[in-house]
mmCIF file with all atom_site columns, C-alpha atoms in Angstrom:
data_model
loop_
_atom_site.group_PDB
_atom_site.id
_atom_site.type_symbol
_atom_site.label_atom_id
_atom_site.label_alt_id
_atom_site.label_comp_id
_atom_site.label_asym_id
_atom_site.label_entity_id
_atom_site.label_seq_id
_atom_site.pdbx_PDB_ins_code
_atom_site.Cartn_x
_atom_site.Cartn_y
_atom_site.Cartn_z
_atom_site.occupancy
_atom_site.B_iso_or_equiv
_atom_site.pdbx_formal_charge
_atom_site.auth_seq_id
_atom_site.auth_comp_id
_atom_site.auth_asym_id
_atom_site.auth_atom_id
_atom_site.pdbx_PDB_model_num
ATOM 1   C CA . MET A 1 1   ? 18.773  22.818  16.991  1.00 0.00 ? 341 MET A CA 1
ATOM 2   C CA . LEU A 1 2   ? 19.374  19.451  15.285  1.00 0.00 ? 342 LEU A CA 1
ATOM 3   C CA . ARG A 1 3   ? 22.382  19.417  13.078  1.00 0.00 ? 343 ARG A CA 1
ATOM 4   C CA . ILE A 1 4   ? 22.118  17.460  9.833   1.00 0.00 ? 344 ILE A CA 1
ATOM 5   C CA . LYS A 1 5   ? 24.724  14.716  9.866   1.00 0.00 ? 345 LYS A CA 1
ATOM 6   C CA . ASN A 1 6   ? 23.971  12.905  6.616   1.00 0.00 ? 346 ASN A CA 1
ATOM 7   C CA . ALA A 1 7   ? 21.840  13.259  3.521   1.00 0.00 ? 347 ALA A CA 1
ATOM 8   C CA . VAL A 1 8   ? 20.737  11.326  0.451   1.00 0.00 ? 348 VAL A CA 1
ATOM 9   C CA . LYS A 1 9   ? 19.270  13.176  -2.525  1.00 0.00 ? 349 LYS A CA 1
ATOM 10  C CA . LEU A 1 10  ? 17.708  11.526  -5.579  1.00 0.00 ? 350 LEU A CA 1
ATOM 11  C CA . THR A 1 11  ? 17.108  14.038  -8.368  1.00 0.00 ? 351 THR A CA 1
ATOM 12  C CA . ASP A 1 12  ? 16.167  14.173  -12.042 1.00 0.00 ? 352 ASP A CA 1
ATOM 13  C CA . LEU A 1 13  ? 14.198  10.936  -11.667 1.00 0.00 ? 353 LEU A CA 1
ATOM 14  C CA . LEU A 1 14  ? 12.718  9.660   -14.941 1.00 0.00 ? 354 LEU A CA 1
ATOM 15  C CA . PHE A 1 15  ? 10.527  6.587   -15.293 1.00 0.00 ? 355 PHE A CA 1
ATOM 16  C CA . TYR A 1 16  ? 10.502  4.735   -18.631 1.00 0.00 ? 356 TYR A CA 1
ATOM 17  C CA . GLU A 1 17  ? 7.699   2.183   -18.945 1.00 0.00 ? 357 GLU A CA 1
ATOM 18  C CA . SER A 1 18  ? 9.048   0.510   -22.086 1.00 0.00 ? 358 SER A CA 1
ATOM 19  C CA . ALA A 1 19  ? 12.057  0.805   -24.365 1.00 0.00 ? 359 ALA A CA 1
ATOM 20  C CA . ASN A 1 20  ? 10.226  3.159   -26.731 1.00 0.00 ? 360 ASN A CA 1
ATOM 21  C CA . SER A 1 21  ? 8.583   5.490   -24.220 1.00 0.00 ? 361 SER A CA 1
ATOM 22  C CA . GLN A 1 22  ? 9.701   8.958   -23.290 1.00 0.00 ? 362 GLN A CA 1
ATOM 23  C CA . GLY A 1 23  ? 10.782  9.345   -19.704 1.00 0.00 ? 363 GLY A CA 1
ATOM 24  C CA . LYS A 1 24  ? 8.114   10.530  -17.312 1.00 0.00 ? 364 LYS A CA 1
ATOM 25  C CA . ALA A 1 25  ? 9.424   12.877  -14.611 1.00 0.00 ? 365 ALA A CA 1
ATOM 26  C CA . ILE A 1 26  ? 8.674   11.816  -11.047 1.00 0.00 ? 366 ILE A CA 1
ATOM 27  C CA . ALA A 1 27  ? 9.330   13.603  -7.777  1.00 0.00 ? 367 ALA A CA 1
ATOM 28  C CA . ASN A 1 28  ? 12.778  14.311  -6.405  1.00 0.00 ? 368 ASN A CA 1
ATOM 29  C CA . LEU A 1 29  ? 13.539  12.859  -2.976  1.00 0.00 ? 369 LEU A CA 1
ATOM 30  C CA . SER A 1 30  ? 15.688  14.207  -0.168  1.00 0.00 ? 370 SER A CA 1
ATOM 31  C CA . SER A 1 31  ? 16.280  12.364  3.087   1.00 0.00 ? 371 SER A CA 1
ATOM 32  C CA . PHE A 1 32  ? 18.195  13.808  5.996   1.00 0.00 ? 372 PHE A CA 1
ATOM 33  C CA . GLY A 1 33  ? 19.217  12.329  9.308   1.00 0.00 ? 373 GLY A CA 1
ATOM 34  C CA . THR A 1 34  ? 21.089  13.008  12.494  1.00 0.00 ? 374 THR A CA 1
ATOM 35  C CA . ALA A 1 35  ? 22.779  10.709  14.974  1.00 0.00 ? 375 ALA A CA 1
ATOM 36  C CA . THR A 1 36  ? 19.411  10.083  16.668  1.00 0.00 ? 376 THR A CA 1
ATOM 37  C CA . SER A 1 37  ? 16.892  10.339  13.822  1.00 0.00 ? 377 SER A CA 1
ATOM 38  C CA . SER A 1 38  ? 16.314  9.041   10.328  1.00 0.00 ? 378 SER A CA 1
ATOM 39  C CA . ASP A 1 39  ? 14.087  9.858   7.387   1.00 0.00 ? 379 ASP A CA 1
ATOM 40  C CA . THR A 1 40  ? 12.437  7.550   4.850   1.00 0.00 ? 380 THR A CA 1
ATOM 41  C CA . ASP A 1 41  ? 10.728  8.527   1.600   1.00 0.00 ? 381 ASP A CA 1
ATOM 42  C CA . TYR A 1 42  ? 8.772   6.331   -0.800  1.00 0.00 ? 382 TYR A CA 1
ATOM 43  C CA . ILE A 1 43  ? 7.642   6.526   -4.398  1.00 0.00 ? 383 ILE A CA 1
ATOM 44  C CA . GLN A 1 44  ? 5.034   3.954   -5.391  1.00 0.00 ? 384 GLN A CA 1
ATOM 45  C CA . LEU A 1 45  ? 4.565   3.136   -9.057  1.00 0.00 ? 385 LEU A CA 1
ATOM 46  C CA . SER A 1 46  ? 1.666   0.916   -10.063 1.00 0.00 ? 386 SER A CA 1
ATOM 47  C CA . LYS A 1 47  ? 0.036   -0.742  -13.062 1.00 0.00 ? 387 LYS A CA 1
ATOM 48  C CA . ILE A 1 48  ? 3.365   -1.628  -14.643 1.00 0.00 ? 388 ILE A CA 1
ATOM 49  C CA . SER A 1 49  ? 2.831   -4.524  -17.033 1.00 0.00 ? 389 SER A CA 1
ATOM 50  C CA . ALA A 1 50  ? 6.256   -4.785  -18.670 1.00 0.00 ? 390 ALA A CA 1
ATOM 51  C CA . GLY A 1 51  ? 9.887   -3.985  -18.015 1.00 0.00 ? 391 GLY A CA 1
ATOM 52  C CA . PHE A 1 52  ? 10.831  -0.485  -16.950 1.00 0.00 ? 392 PHE A CA 1
ATOM 53  C CA . LYS A 1 53  ? 13.824  1.752   -16.448 1.00 0.00 ? 393 LYS A CA 1
ATOM 54  C CA . LEU A 1 54  ? 14.344  4.330   -13.700 1.00 0.00 ? 394 LEU A CA 1
ATOM 55  C CA . THR A 1 55  ? 17.092  6.904   -14.202 1.00 0.00 ? 395 THR A CA 1
ATOM 56  C CA . GLY A 1 56  ? 18.322  9.825   -12.148 1.00 0.00 ? 396 GLY A CA 1
ATOM 57  C CA . LYS A 1 57  ? 21.126  11.179  -10.028 1.00 0.00 ? 397 LYS A CA 1
ATOM 58  C CA . VAL A 1 58  ? 22.043  10.345  -6.451  1.00 0.00 ? 398 VAL A CA 1
ATOM 59  C CA . ALA A 1 59  ? 24.122  12.483  -4.112  1.00 0.00 ? 399 ALA A CA 1
ATOM 60  C CA . MET A 1 60  ? 25.221  11.301  -0.666  1.00 0.00 ? 400 MET A CA 1
ATOM 61  C CA . SER A 1 61  ? 26.861  13.484  1.928   1.00 0.00 ? 401 SER A CA 1
ATOM 62  C CA . TRP A 1 62  ? 27.981  13.050  5.513   1.00 0.00 ? 402 TRP A CA 1
ATOM 63  C CA . GLU A 1 63  ? 29.908  14.874  8.203   1.00 0.00 ? 403 GLU A CA 1
ATOM 64  C CA . ASP A 1 64  ? 32.612  13.623  10.515  1.00 0.00 ? 404 ASP A CA 1
ATOM 65  C CA . GLU A 1 65  ? 33.375  9.904   10.137  1.00 0.00 ? 405 GLU A CA 1
ATOM 66  C CA . ARG A 1 66  ? 32.326  7.944   7.089   1.00 0.00 ? 406 ARG A CA 1
ATOM 67  C CA . LEU A 1 67  ? 29.075  6.101   7.773   1.00 0.00 ? 407 LEU A CA 1
ATOM 68  C CA . SER A 1 68  ? 28.703  2.326   7.724   1.00 0.00 ? 408 SER A CA 1
ATOM 69  C CA . GLN A 1 69  ? 26.070  -0.393  8.123   1.00 0.00 ? 409 GLN A CA 1
ATOM 70  C CA . SER A 1 70  ? 23.488  1.309   5.880   1.00 0.00 ? 410 SER A CA 1
ATOM 71  C CA . ASN A 1 71  ? 23.360  4.488   7.949   1.00 0.00 ? 411 ASN A CA 1
ATOM 72  C CA . LEU A 1 72  ? 23.337  6.312   4.634   1.00 0.00 ? 412 LEU A CA 1
ATOM 73  C CA . ALA A 1 73  ? 21.672  4.390   1.823   1.00 0.00 ? 413 ALA A CA 1
ATOM 74  C CA . TYR A 1 74  ? 18.930  4.195   -0.760  1.00 0.00 ? 414 TYR A CA 1
ATOM 75  C CA . GLN A 1 75  ? 17.115  1.140   -2.037  1.00 0.00 ? 415 GLN A CA 1
ATOM 76  C CA . ILE A 1 76  ? 14.999  0.288   -5.026  1.00 0.00 ? 416 ILE A CA 1
ATOM 77  C CA . LYS A 1 77  ? 12.541  -2.504  -4.309  1.00 0.00 ? 417 LYS A CA 1
ATOM 78  C CA . VAL A 1 78  ? 10.392  -4.184  -6.922  1.00 0.00 ? 418 VAL A CA 1
ATOM 79  C CA . GLY A 1 79  ? 7.512   -6.481  -6.137  1.00 0.00 ? 419 GLY A CA 1
ATOM 80  C CA . ASN A 1 80  ? 3.815   -7.092  -6.316  1.00 0.00 ? 420 ASN A CA 1
ATOM 81  C CA . SER A 1 81  ? 1.486   -5.412  -3.882  1.00 0.00 ? 421 SER A CA 1
ATOM 82  C CA . PRO A 1 82  ? -1.511  -7.416  -2.771  1.00 0.00 ? 422 PRO A CA 1
ATOM 83  C CA . LYS A 1 83  ? -4.715  -6.350  -4.456  1.00 0.00 ? 423 LYS A CA 1
ATOM 84  C CA . THR A 1 84  ? -7.065  -4.572  -2.143  1.00 0.00 ? 424 THR A CA 1
ATOM 85  C CA . THR A 1 85  ? -10.585 -5.836  -1.724  1.00 0.00 ? 425 THR A CA 1
ATOM 86  C CA . SER A 1 86  ? -13.411 -3.552  -0.829  1.00 0.00 ? 426 SER A CA 1
ATOM 87  C CA . VAL A 1 87  ? -15.176 -4.249  2.434   1.00 0.00 ? 427 VAL A CA 1
ATOM 88  C CA . PRO A 1 88  ? -18.878 -3.405  2.627   1.00 0.00 ? 428 PRO A CA 1
ATOM 89  C CA . GLU A 1 89  ? -19.906 -0.625  4.981   1.00 0.00 ? 429 GLU A CA 1
ATOM 90  C CA . PRO A 1 90  ? -21.653 -1.758  8.179   1.00 0.00 ? 430 PRO A CA 1
ATOM 91  C CA . SER A 1 91  ? -24.831 0.035   7.081   1.00 0.00 ? 431 SER A CA 1
ATOM 92  C CA . THR A 1 92  ? -24.844 -1.976  3.836   1.00 0.00 ? 432 THR A CA 1
ATOM 93  C CA . LEU A 1 93  ? -24.513 -5.221  5.789   1.00 0.00 ? 433 LEU A CA 1
ATOM 94  C CA . ALA A 1 94  ? -27.328 -4.118  8.131   1.00 0.00 ? 434 ALA A CA 1
ATOM 95  C CA . ALA A 1 95  ? -29.589 -3.322  5.154   1.00 0.00 ? 435 ALA A CA 1
ATOM 96  C CA . ILE A 1 96  ? -28.910 -6.753  3.615   1.00 0.00 ? 436 ILE A CA 1
ATOM 97  C CA . ALA A 1 97  ? -29.656 -8.486  6.942   1.00 0.00 ? 437 ALA A CA 1
ATOM 98  C CA . LEU A 1 98  ? -32.863 -6.448  7.417   1.00 0.00 ? 438 LEU A CA 1
ATOM 99  C CA . ALA A 1 99  ? -34.051 -7.277  3.884   1.00 0.00 ? 439 ALA A CA 1
ATOM 100 C CA . THR A 1 100 ? -33.322 -10.976 4.473   1.00 0.00 ? 440 THR A CA 1
ATOM 101 C CA . PHE A 1 101 ? -35.229 -11.051 7.784   1.00 0.00 ? 441 PHE A CA 1
ATOM 102 C CA . ALA A 1 102 ? -38.135 -9.112  6.247   1.00 0.00 ? 442 ALA A CA 1
ATOM 103 C CA . GLY A 1 103 ? -38.291 -11.573 3.343   1.00 0.00 ? 443 GLY A CA 1
ATOM 104 C CA . VAL A 1 104 ? -38.261 -14.573 5.684   1.00 0.00 ? 444 VAL A CA 1
ATOM 105 C CA . GLY A 1 105 ? -40.945 -12.967 7.876   1.00 0.00 ? 445 GLY A CA 1
ATOM 106 C CA . TYR A 1 106 ? -43.123 -12.167 4.857   1.00 0.00 ? 446 TYR A CA 1
ATOM 107 C CA . LYS A 1 107 ? -42.759 -15.728 3.544   1.00 0.00 ? 447 LYS A CA 1
ATOM 108 C CA . ARG A 1 108 ? -43.737 -17.200 6.955   1.00 0.00 ? 448 ARG A CA 1
ATOM 109 C CA . ARG A 1 109 ? -46.726 -14.877 7.280   1.00 0.00 ? 449 ARG A CA 1
ATOM 110 C CA . LYS A 1 110 ? -47.892 -15.694 3.738   1.00 0.00 ? 450 LYS A CA 1
ATOM 111 C CA . SER A 1 111 ? -47.673 -19.487 4.282   1.00 0.00 ? 451 SER A CA 1
ATOM 112 C CA . ALA A 1 112 ? -49.495 -19.366 7.665   1.00 0.00 ? 452 ALA A CA 1
#
């Protein structure tokens, strides 16, 4: 049985999109680790066009010696994610190629 050595809990998380908005509740997070394992949780927020505020409570706990070197931590990272581009299905590409070859063949046959 693995014994929990440390834990980080983020609770009562509220996301405010602008100064005048009401807070929108988002999921609570709990991460636990042992001497040989770790746990990572993510919340992704998107389509944010202006400033925002994130509020909540954090609780950190550990057993034995106090931890160091980010063995018990949480981070908030802000940045832009690259926009995804849709890639056509192989069958769509095959249909386009077939239509192109058929058109070229028809044009050659008609001009001959």
